[in-house]
mmCIF file of C-alpha atoms in Angstrom:
data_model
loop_
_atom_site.group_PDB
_atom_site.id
_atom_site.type_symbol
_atom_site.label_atom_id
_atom_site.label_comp_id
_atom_site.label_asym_id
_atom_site.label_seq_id
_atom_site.Cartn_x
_atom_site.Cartn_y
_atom_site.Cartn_z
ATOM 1 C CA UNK A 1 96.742 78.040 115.388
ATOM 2 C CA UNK A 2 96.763 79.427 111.938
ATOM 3 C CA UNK A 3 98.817 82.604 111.006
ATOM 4 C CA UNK A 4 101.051 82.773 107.832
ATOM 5 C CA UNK A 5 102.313 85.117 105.237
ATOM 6 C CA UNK A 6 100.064 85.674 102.199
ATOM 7 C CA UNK A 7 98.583 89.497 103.166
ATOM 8 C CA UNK A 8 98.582 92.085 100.653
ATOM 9 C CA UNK A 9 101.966 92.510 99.200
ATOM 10 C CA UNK A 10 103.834 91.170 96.288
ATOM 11 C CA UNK A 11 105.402 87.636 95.408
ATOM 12 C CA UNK A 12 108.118 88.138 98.014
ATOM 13 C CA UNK A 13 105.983 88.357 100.874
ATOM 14 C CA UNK A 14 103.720 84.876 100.019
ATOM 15 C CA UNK A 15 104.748 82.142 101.981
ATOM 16 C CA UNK A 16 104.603 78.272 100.812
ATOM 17 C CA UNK A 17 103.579 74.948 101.297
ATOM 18 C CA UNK A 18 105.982 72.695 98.531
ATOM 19 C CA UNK A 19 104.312 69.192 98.071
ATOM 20 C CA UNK A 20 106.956 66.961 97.016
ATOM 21 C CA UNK A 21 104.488 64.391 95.233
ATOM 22 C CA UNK A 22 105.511 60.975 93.322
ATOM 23 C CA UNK A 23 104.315 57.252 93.057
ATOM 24 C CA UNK A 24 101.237 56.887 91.869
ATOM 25 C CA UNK A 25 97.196 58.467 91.698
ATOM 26 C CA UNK A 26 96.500 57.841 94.967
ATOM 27 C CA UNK A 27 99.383 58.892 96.635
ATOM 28 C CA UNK A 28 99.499 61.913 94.802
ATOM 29 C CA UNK A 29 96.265 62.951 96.271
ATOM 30 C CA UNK A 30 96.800 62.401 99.299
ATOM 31 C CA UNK A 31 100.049 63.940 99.527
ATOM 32 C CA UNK A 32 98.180 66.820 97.810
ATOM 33 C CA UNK A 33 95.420 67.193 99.703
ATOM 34 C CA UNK A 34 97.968 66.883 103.162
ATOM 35 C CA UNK A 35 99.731 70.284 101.763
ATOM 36 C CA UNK A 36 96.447 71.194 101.239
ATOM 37 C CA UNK A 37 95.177 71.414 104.949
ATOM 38 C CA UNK A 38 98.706 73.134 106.388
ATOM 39 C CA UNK A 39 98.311 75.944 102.791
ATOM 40 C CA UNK A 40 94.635 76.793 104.083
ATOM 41 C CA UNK A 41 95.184 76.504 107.887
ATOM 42 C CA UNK A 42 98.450 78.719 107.595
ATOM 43 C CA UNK A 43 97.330 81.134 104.756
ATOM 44 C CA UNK A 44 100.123 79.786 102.412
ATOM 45 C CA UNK A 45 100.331 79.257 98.869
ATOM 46 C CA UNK A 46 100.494 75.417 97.492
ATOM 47 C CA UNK A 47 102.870 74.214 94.694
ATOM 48 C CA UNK A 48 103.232 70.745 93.728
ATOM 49 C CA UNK A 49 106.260 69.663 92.925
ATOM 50 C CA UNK A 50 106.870 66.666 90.471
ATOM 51 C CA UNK A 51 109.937 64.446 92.332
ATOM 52 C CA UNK A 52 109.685 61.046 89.903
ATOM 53 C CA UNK A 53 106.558 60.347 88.123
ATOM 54 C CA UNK A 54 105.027 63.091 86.591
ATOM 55 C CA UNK A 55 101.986 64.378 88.446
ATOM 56 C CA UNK A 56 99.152 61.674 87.390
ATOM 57 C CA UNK A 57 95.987 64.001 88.185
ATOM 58 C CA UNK A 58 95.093 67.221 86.489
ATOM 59 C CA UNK A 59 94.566 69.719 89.693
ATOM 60 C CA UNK A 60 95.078 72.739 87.187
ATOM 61 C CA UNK A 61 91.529 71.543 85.889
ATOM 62 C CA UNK A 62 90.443 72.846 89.586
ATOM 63 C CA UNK A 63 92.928 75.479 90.912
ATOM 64 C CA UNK A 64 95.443 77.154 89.508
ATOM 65 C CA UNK A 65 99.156 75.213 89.857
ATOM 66 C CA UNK A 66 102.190 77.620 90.485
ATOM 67 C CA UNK A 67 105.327 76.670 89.386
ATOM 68 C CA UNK A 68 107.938 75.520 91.411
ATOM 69 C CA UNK A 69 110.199 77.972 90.054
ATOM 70 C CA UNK A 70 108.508 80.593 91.293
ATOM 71 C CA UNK A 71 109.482 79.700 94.624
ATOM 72 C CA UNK A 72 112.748 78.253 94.055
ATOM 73 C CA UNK A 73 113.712 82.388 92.366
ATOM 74 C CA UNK A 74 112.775 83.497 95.926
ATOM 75 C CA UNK A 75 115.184 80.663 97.689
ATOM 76 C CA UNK A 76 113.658 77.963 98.702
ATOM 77 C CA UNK A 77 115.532 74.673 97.772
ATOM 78 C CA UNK A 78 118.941 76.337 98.705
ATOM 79 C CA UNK A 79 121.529 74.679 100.724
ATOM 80 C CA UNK A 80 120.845 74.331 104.659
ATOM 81 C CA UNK A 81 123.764 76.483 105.169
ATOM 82 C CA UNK A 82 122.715 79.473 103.102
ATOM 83 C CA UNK A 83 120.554 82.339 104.465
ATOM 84 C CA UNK A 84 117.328 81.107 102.140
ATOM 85 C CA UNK A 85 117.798 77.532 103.293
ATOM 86 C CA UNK A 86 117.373 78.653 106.884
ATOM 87 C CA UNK A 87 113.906 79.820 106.078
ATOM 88 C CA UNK A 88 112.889 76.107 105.081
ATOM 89 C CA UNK A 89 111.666 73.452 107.191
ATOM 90 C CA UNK A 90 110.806 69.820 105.930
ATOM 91 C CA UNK A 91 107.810 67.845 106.799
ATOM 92 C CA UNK A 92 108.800 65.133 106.293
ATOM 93 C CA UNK A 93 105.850 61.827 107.682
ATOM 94 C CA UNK A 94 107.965 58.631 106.231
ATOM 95 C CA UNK A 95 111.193 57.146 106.643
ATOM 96 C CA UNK A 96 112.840 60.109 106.639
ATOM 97 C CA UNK A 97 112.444 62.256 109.969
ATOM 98 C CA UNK A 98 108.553 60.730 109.880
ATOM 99 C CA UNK A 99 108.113 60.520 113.899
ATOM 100 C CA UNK A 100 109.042 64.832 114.056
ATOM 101 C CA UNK A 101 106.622 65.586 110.862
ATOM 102 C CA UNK A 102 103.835 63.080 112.186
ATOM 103 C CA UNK A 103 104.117 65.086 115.672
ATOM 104 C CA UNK A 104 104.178 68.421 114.035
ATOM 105 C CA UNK A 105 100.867 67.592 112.468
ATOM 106 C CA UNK A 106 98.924 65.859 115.190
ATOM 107 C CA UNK A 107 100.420 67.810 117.882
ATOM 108 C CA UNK A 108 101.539 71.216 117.214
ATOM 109 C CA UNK A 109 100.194 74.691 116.617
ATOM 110 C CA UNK A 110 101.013 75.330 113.170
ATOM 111 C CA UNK A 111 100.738 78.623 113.187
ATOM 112 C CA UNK A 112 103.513 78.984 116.185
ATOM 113 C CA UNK A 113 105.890 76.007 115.195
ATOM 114 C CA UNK A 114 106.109 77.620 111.115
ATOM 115 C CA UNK A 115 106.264 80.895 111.658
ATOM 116 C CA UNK A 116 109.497 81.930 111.238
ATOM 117 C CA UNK A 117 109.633 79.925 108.126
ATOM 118 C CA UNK A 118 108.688 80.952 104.840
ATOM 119 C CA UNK A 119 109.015 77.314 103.025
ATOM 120 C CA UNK A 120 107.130 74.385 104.156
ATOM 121 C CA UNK A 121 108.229 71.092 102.360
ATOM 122 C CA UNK A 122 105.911 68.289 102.565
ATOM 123 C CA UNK A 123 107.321 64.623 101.809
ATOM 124 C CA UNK A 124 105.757 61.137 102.061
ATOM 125 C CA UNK A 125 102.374 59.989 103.058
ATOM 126 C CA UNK A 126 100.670 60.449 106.048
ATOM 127 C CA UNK A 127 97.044 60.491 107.366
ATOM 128 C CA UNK A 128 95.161 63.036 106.123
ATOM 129 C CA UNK A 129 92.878 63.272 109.384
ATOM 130 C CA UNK A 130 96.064 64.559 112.198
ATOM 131 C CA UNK A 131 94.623 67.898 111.563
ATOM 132 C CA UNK A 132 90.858 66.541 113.195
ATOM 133 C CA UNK A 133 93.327 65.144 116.332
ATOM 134 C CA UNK A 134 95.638 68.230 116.961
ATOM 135 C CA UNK A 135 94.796 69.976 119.860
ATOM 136 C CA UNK A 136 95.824 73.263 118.351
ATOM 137 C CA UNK A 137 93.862 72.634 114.743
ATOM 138 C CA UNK A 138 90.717 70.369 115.398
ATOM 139 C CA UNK A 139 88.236 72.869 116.518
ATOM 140 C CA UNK A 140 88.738 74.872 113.386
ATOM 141 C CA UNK A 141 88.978 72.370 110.744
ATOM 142 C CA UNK A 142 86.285 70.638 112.318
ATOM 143 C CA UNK A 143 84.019 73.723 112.311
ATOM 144 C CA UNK A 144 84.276 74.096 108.958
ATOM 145 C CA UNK A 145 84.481 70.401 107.173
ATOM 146 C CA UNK A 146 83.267 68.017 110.189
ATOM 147 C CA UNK A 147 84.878 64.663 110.520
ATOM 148 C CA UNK A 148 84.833 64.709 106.301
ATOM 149 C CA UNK A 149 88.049 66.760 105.871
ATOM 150 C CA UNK A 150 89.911 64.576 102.515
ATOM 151 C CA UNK A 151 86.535 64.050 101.872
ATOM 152 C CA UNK A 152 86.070 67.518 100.934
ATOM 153 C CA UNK A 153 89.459 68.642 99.840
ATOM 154 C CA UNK A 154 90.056 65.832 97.634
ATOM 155 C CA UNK A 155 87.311 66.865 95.692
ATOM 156 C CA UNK A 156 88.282 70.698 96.066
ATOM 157 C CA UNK A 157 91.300 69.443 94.488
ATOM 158 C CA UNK A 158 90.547 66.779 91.878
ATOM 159 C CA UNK A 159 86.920 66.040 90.332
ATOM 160 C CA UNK A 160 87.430 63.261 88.054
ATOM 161 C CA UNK A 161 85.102 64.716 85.547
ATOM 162 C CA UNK A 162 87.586 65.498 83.466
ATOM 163 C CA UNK A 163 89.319 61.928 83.632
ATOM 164 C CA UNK A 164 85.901 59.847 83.122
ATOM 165 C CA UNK A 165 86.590 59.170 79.946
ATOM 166 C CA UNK A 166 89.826 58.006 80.607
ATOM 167 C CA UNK A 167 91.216 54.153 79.862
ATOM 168 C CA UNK A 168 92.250 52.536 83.087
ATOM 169 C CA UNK A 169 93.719 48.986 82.973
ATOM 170 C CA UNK A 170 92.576 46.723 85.685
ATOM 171 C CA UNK A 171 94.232 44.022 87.704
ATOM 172 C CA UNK A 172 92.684 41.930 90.207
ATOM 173 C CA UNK A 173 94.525 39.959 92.604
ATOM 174 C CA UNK A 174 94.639 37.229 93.597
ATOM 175 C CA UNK A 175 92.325 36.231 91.036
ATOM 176 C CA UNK A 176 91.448 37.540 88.130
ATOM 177 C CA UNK A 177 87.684 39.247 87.986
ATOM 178 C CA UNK A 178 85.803 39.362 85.157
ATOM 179 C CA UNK A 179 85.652 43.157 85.128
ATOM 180 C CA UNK A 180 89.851 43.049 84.100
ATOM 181 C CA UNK A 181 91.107 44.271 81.484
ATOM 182 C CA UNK A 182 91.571 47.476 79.724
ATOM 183 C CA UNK A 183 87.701 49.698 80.333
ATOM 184 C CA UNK A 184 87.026 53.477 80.254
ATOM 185 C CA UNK A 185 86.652 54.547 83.502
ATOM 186 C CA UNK A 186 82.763 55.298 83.667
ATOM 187 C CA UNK A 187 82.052 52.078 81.715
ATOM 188 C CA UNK A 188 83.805 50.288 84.847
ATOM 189 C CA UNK A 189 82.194 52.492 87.537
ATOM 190 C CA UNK A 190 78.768 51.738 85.717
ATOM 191 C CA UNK A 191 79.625 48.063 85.701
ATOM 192 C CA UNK A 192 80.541 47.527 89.427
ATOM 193 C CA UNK A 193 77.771 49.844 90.239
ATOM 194 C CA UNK A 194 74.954 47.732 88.648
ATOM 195 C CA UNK A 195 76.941 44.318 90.115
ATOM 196 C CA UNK A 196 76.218 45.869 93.421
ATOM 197 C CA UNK A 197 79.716 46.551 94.405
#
């Protein structure tokens, strides 16, 4: 497995994982944290792109975020038929070619099946844990994070400190809870906490 571009030379020789994130907190990280395991596994850099909602969690608080211009200058994005849009392959792990970017994950040696392509571009949800099945990619993600791979790199990428302090509104269905309502965020983990759950 493994293998990628990143090595010692300048902007044009990096290669990329492009998240694709939207809907909400939760999604977002675990779309992130998915583009996460392919950047480190095949020594790529990771850009998050915004598609519809604004990216809810502040990762630059962690690691650095490159903009997806960057990587759209050096052709990725371009039309299938172009020469740049050859050197792009989609991920894709919902509705839209799911089944071929669910088997590329649990199944494939990364490093051989992206090689000859210098844009990777994640879209939609899937599980986080394919890497800890494939064949190819188990025995070295598992030798270096266990069976507590998103446990890891979702922290790596988002620590919450920052967001503590941050107003959440809360909805419980079906029936309303007594912790509802508009609470800080610590105030609520606090309160659940000393409620034993």
């Amino acid at each position: 497995g493994g293998g990628g571009g990143g090595g010692g030379g300048g902007v044009e020789e990096v290669k990329w994982v492009i998240v694709e994130t939207n809907g909400g907190i939760g999604n977002q990280l675990l779309m992130a944290v998915q583009g996460l395991i392919v950047a480190i596994r095949t020594n790529r850099a990771l850009v998050l792109e915004d598609m519809e909602t604004g990216i809810l969690y502040d990762f630059s608080s962690v690691i650095p975020m490159i903009d997806v211009r960057i990587p759209k200058k050096l052709g990725y994005g371009a039309l299938e038929g172009e020469p740049e849009g050859r050197s792009t392959i989609t991920v894709a792990t919902d509705h839209r070619s799911g089944r071929d970017g669910m088997f590329l994950l649990g199944c494939e040696n990364w490093g051989d099946a992206l090689a000859n392509f210098r844009f990777v571009r994640m879209q939609g949800l899937g599980d986080v844990h394919l890497a800890l099945l494939n064949p190819h990619e188990r025995t070295w993600f598992r030798s270096r994070f266990g069976n507590r791979l998103f446990f890891f790199l979702s922290r790596f990428l988002w620590s919450g400190e920052k967001e503590m302090g941050s107003v959440v509104l809360v909805q419980s269905t079906p029936q309303p809870r007594s912790w509802d309502g508009e609470r800080r965020l610590d105030e609520l983990i606090a309160d659940l906490r000393g409620r034993g759950g």
